[in-house]
Tab-separated table of C-alpha atoms and ligand atoms in Angstrom:
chain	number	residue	atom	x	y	z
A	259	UNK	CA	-1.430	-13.852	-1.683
A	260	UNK	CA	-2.083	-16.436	-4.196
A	261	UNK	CA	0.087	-15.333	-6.898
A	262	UNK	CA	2.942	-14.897	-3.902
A	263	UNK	CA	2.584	-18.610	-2.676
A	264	UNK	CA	2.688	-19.532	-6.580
A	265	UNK	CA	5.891	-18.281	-7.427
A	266	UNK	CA	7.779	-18.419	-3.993
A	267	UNK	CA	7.229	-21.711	-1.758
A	268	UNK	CA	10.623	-22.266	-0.880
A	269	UNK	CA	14.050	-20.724	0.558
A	270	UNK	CA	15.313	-21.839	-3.445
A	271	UNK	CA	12.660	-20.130	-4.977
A	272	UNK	CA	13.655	-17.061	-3.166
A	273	UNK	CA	17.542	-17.656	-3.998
A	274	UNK	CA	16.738	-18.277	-7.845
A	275	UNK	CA	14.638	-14.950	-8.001
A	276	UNK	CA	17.315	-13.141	-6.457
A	277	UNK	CA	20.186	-14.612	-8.658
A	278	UNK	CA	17.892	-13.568	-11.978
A	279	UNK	CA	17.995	-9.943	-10.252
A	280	UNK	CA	21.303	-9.547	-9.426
A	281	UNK	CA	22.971	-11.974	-11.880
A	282	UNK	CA	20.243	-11.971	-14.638
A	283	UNK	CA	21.694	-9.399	-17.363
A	284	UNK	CA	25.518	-10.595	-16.813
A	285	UNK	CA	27.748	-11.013	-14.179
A	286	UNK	CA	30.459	-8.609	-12.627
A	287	UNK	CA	32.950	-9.637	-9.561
A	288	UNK	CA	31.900	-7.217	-6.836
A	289	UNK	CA	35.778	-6.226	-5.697
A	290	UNK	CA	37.398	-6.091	-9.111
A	291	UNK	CA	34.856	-5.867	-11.873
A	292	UNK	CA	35.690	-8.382	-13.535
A	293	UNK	CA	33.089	-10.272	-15.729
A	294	UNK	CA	34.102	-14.185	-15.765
A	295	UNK	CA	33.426	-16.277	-13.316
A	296	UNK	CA	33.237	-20.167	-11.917
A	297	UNK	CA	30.941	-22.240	-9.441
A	298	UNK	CA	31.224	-20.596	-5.893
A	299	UNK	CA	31.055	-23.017	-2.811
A	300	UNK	CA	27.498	-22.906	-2.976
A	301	UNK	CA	25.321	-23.203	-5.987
A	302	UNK	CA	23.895	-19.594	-5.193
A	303	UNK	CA	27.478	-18.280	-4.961
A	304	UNK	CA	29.656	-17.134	-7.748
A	305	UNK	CA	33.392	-17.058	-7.499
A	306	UNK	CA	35.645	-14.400	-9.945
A	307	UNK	CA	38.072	-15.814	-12.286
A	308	UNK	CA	40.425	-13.300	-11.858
A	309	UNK	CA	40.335	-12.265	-7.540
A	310	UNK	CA	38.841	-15.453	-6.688
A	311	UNK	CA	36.022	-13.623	-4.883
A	312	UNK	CA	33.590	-15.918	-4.001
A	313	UNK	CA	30.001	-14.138	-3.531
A	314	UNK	CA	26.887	-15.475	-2.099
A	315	UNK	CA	23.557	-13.667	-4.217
A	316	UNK	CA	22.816	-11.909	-1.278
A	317	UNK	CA	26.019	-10.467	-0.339
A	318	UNK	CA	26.478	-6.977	-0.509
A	319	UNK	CA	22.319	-6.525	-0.430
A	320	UNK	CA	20.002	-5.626	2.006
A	321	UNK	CA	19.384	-9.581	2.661
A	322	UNK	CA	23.083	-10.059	3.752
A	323	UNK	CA	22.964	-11.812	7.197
A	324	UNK	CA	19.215	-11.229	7.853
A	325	UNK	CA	18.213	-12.578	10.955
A	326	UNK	CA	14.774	-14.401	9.145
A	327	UNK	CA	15.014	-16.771	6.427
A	328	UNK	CA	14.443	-15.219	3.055
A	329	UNK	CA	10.771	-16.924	2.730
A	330	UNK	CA	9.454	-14.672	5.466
A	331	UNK	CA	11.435	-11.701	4.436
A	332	UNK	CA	9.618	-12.070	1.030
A	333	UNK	CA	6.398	-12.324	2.196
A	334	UNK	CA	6.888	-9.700	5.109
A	335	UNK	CA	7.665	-7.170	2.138
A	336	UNK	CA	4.961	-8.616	0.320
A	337	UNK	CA	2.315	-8.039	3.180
A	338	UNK	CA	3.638	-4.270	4.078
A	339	UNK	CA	3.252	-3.244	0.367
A	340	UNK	CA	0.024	-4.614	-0.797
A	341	UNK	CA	-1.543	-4.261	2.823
A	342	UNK	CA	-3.694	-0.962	2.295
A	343	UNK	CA	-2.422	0.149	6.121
A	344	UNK	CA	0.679	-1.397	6.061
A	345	UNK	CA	1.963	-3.400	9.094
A	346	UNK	CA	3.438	-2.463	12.225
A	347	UNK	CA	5.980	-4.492	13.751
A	348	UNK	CA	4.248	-5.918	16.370
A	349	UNK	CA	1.738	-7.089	13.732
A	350	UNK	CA	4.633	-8.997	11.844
A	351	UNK	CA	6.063	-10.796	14.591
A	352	UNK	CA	2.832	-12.278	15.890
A	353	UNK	CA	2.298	-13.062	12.139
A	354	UNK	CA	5.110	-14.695	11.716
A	355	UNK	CA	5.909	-15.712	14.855
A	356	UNK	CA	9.132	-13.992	15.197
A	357	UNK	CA	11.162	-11.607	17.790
A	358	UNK	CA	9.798	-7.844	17.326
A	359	UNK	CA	13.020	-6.561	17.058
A	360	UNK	CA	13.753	-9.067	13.884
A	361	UNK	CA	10.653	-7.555	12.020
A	362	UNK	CA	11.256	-4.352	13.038
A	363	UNK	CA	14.684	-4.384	11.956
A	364	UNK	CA	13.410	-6.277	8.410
A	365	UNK	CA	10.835	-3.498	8.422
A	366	UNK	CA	13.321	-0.753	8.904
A	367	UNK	CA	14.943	-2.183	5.596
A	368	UNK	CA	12.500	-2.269	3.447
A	369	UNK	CA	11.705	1.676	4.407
A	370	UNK	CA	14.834	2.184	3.340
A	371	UNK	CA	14.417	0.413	-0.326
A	372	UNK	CA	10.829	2.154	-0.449
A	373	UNK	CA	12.955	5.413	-0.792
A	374	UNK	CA	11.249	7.115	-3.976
A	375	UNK	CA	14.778	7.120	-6.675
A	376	UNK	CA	13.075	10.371	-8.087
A	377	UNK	CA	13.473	8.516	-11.230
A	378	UNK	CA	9.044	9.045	-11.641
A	379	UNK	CA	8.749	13.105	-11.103
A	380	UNK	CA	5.220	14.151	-10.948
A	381	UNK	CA	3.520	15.413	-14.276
A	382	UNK	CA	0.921	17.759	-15.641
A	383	UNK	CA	-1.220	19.244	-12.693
A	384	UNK	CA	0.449	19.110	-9.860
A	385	UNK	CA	-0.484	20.548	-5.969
A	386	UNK	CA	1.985	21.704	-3.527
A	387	UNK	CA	1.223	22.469	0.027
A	388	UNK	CA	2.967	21.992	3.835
A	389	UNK	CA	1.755	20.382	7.027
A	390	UNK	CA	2.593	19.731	10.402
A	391	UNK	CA	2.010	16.397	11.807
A	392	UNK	CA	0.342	17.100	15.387
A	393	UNK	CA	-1.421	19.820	14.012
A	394	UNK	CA	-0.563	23.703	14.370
A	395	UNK	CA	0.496	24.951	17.662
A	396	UNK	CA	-2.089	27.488	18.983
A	397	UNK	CA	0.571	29.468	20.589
A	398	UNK	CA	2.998	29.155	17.988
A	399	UNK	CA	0.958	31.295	14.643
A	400	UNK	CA	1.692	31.405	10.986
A	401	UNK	CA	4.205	29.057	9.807
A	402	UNK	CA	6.009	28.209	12.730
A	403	UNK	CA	5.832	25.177	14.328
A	404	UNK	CA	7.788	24.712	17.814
A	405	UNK	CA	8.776	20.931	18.265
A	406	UNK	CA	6.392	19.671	15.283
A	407	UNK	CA	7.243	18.459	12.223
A	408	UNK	CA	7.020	20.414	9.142
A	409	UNK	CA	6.266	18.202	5.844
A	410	UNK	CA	6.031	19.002	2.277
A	411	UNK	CA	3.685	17.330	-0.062
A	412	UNK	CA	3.404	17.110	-3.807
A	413	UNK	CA	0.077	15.596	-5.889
A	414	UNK	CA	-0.806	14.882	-9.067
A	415	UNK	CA	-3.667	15.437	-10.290
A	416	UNK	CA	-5.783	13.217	-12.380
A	417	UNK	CA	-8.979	12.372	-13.802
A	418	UNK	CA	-10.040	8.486	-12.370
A	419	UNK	CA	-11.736	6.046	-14.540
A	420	UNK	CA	-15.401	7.578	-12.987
A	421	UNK	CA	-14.741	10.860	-14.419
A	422	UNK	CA	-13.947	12.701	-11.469
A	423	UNK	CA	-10.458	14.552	-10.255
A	424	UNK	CA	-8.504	11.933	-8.124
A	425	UNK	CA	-4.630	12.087	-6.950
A	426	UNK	CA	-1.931	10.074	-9.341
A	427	UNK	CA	0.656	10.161	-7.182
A	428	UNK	CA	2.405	12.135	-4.345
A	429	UNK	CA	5.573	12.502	-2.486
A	430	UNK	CA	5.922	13.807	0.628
A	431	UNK	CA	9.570	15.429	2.529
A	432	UNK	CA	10.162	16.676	6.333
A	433	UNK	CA	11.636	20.211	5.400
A	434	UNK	CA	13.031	22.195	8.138
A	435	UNK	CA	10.979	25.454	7.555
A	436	UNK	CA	9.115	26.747	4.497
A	437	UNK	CA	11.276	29.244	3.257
A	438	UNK	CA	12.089	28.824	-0.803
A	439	UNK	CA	15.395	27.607	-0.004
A	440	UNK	CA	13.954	24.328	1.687
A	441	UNK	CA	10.987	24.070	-1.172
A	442	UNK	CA	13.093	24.256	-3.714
A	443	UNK	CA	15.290	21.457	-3.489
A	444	UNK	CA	12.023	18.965	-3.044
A	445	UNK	CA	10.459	20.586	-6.653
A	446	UNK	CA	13.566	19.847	-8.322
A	447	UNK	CA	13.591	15.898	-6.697
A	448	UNK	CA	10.155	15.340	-7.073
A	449	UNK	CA	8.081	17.709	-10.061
A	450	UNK	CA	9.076	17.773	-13.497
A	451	UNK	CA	10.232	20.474	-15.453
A	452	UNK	CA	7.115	21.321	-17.464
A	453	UNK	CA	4.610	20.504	-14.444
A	454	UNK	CA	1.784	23.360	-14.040
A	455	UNK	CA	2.178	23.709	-9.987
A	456	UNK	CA	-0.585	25.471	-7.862
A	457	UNK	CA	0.143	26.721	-4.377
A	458	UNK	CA	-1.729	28.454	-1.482
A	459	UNK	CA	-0.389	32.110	-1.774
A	460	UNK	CA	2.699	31.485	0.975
A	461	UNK	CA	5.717	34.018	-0.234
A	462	UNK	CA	8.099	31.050	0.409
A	463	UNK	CA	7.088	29.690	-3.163
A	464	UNK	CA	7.123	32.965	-4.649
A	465	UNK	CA	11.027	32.871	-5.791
A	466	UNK	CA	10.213	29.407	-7.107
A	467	UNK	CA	8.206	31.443	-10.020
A	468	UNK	CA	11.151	31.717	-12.022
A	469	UNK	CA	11.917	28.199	-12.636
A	470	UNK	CA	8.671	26.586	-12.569
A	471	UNK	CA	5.109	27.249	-14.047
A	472	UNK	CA	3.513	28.026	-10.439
A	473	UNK	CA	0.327	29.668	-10.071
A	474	UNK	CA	-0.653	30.465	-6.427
A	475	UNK	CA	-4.658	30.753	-4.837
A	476	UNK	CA	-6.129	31.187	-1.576
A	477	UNK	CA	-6.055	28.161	0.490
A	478	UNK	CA	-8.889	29.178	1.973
A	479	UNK	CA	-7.985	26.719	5.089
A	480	UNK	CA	-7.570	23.797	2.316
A	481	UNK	CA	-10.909	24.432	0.596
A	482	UNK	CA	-9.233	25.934	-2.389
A	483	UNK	CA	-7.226	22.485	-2.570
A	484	UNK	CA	-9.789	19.421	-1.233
A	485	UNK	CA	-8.030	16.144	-2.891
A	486	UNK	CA	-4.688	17.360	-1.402
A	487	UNK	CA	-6.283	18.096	2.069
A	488	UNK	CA	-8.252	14.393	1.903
A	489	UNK	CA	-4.405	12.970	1.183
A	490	UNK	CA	-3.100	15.162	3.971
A	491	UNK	CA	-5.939	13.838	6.486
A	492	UNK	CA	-4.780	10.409	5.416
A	493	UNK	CA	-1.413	10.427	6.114
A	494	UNK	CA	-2.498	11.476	9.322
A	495	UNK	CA	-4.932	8.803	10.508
A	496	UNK	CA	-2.602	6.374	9.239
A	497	UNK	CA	0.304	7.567	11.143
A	498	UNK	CA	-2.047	7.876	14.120
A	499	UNK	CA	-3.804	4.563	13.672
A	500	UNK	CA	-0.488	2.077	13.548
A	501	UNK	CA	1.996	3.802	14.853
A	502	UNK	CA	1.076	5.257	17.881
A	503	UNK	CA	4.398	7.146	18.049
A	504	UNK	CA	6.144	7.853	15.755
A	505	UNK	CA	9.560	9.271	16.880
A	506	UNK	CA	10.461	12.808	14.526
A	507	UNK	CA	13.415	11.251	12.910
A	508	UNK	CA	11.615	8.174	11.977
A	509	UNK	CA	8.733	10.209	9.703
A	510	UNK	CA	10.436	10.561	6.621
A	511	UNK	CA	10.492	6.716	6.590
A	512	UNK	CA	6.985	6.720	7.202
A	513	UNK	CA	6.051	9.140	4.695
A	514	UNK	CA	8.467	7.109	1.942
A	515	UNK	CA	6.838	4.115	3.505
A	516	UNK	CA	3.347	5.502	3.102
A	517	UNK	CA	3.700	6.621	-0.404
A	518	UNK	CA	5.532	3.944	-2.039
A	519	UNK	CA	2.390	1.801	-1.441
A	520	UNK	CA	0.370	4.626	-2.282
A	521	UNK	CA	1.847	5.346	-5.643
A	522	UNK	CA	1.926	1.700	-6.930
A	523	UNK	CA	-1.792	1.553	-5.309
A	524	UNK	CA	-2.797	0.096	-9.210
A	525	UNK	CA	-0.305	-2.195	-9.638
A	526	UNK	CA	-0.263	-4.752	-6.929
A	527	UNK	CA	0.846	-7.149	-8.998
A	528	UNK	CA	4.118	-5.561	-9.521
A	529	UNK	CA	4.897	-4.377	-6.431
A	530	UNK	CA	7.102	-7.178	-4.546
A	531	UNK	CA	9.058	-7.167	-7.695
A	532	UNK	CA	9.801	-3.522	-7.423
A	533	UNK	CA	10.547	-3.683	-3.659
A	534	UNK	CA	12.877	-6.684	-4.029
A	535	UNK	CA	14.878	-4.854	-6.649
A	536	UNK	CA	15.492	-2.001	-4.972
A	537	UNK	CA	16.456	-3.907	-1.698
A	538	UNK	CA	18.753	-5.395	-4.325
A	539	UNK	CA	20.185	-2.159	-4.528
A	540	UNK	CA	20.783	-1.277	-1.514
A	541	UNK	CA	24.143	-1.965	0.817
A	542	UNK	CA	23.495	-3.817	4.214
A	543	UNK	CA	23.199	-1.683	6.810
A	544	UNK	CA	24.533	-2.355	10.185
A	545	UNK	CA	22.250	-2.543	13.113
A	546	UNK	CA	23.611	0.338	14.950
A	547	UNK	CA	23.139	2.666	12.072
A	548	UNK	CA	19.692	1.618	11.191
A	549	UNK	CA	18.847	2.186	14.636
A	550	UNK	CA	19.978	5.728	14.785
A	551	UNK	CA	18.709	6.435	10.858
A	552	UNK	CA	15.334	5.141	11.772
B	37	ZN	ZN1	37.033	-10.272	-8.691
């Protein structure tokens, strides 16, 4: 918290951190490319030589027209990604003293930029294994699951500075059913090329032999895998614990949500930084289609 209030204390230290991001390496008119430019109306505005184009920093961004002043917005992302648990909406706007649906909305953002760019696919020894969330239906057996949610989940396996086998990172995808044709897609987003996979001994992974070093063992009802099953357990309670309902088309926000914190877990430091310049990235999303994609 002290190394946020250090570098941002004002709406201008915000602006100037976002003009470095977007701005920083060189300058290109966001209608017609062009790379020259003169002072826009503003001083965080930029307007094109040639289309006369004049472009506030945060235009075309997530933080076009946000509803909270970019201060807030800063250290809202800041809290939800060094926060071990996260923070629910409710949570923000008595924090910050602002309307539920404003921090929501903000919140709903910045699950969008916590979307994993599959740019980081997991290495070496790597886990695979499904879940439901809301556990397996009793009257529903095998791999069916009714009205719950099926989710994939990838670890990596590692050896933590104690010696012992830990998880690197993970990602985790809602998949419709577990057939190979679902799996698939997620080991080619998410594991690379040369990873040594291990599975429970599900045939839905068996056609995925022929692309990918995959070994499969008995699950022995997660024994045979017990980091993975700790991860899975966490996800869980977490889900539980904050968000008391989470609505099914909502989860794979949560789970991006979830493991974007998890995977930069050692490098707090960083991760505002990280979160900012992906929100960068992204295009502003209207409020009717962020409610009905979260
Ligand atoms: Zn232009």
């Amino acid at each position: 918290m002290n190394q946020f209030r250090e570098k941002f204390q004002t709406e201008e230290d915000c602006l100037k951190y976002l003009i470095e991001i977007k701005w920083g390496s060189g300058y290109k008119c966001h209608r017609c490319a062009c790379t020259e430019y003169v002072k826009g109306r503003k001083w965080f505005y930029r307007r094109c030589k040639s289309c006369k184009y004049d472009e506030s920093v945060t235009a075309n961004t997530m933080f076009h027209k946000l509803k909270l002043n970019l201060l807030t917005a800063f250290e809202i992302g800041f809290r939800i990604s060094v926060k071990k648990k996260g923070m629910s909406s409710c949570e923000l706007a008595k924090e910050f003293g602002c309307q539920q649906k404003s921090a929501w909305l903000l919140k709903g953002k910045f699950q969008n930029a916590m979307k994993s760019s599959d740019k980081y696919k997991l290495k070496n020894e790597i886990e695979v294994d499904e879940f439901l969330i809301g556990g397996f239906d009793p009257h529903k057996p095998g791999r069916s699951h009714g009205a719950k949610q099926l989710v994939v989940l990838a670890v990596e396996k590692v050896i933590n500075k104690k010696g012992e086998v830990a998880i690197g990172r993970a990602y985790a995808k809602v998949i419709d059913n577990a057939s190979s044709k679902e799996l698939k897609p997620f080991f080619e987003e998410k594991i690379d090329e040369h990873g040594k996979i291990t599975t429970d001994g599900w045939k839905g992974y068996l056609p995925l032999k022929k692309d990918w070093s995959l070994k499969q063992i008995p699950s022995e009802k997660g024994k045979g895998f017990p980091e993975l099953h700790v991860h899975i357990m966490n996800i869980k309670g977490w889900l539980r614990g904050i968000h008391h309902k989470c609505e099914n088309h909502r989860l794979q926000n949560y789970l991006d949500e979830f493991h974007f914190r998890f995977n930069r877990r050692n490098f707090l430091g960083t991760v505002l930084d990280k979160l900012i310049e992906k929100a960068m990235c992204l295009k502003p999303i209207p409020y009717n289609l962020l409610r009905n994609a979260n």
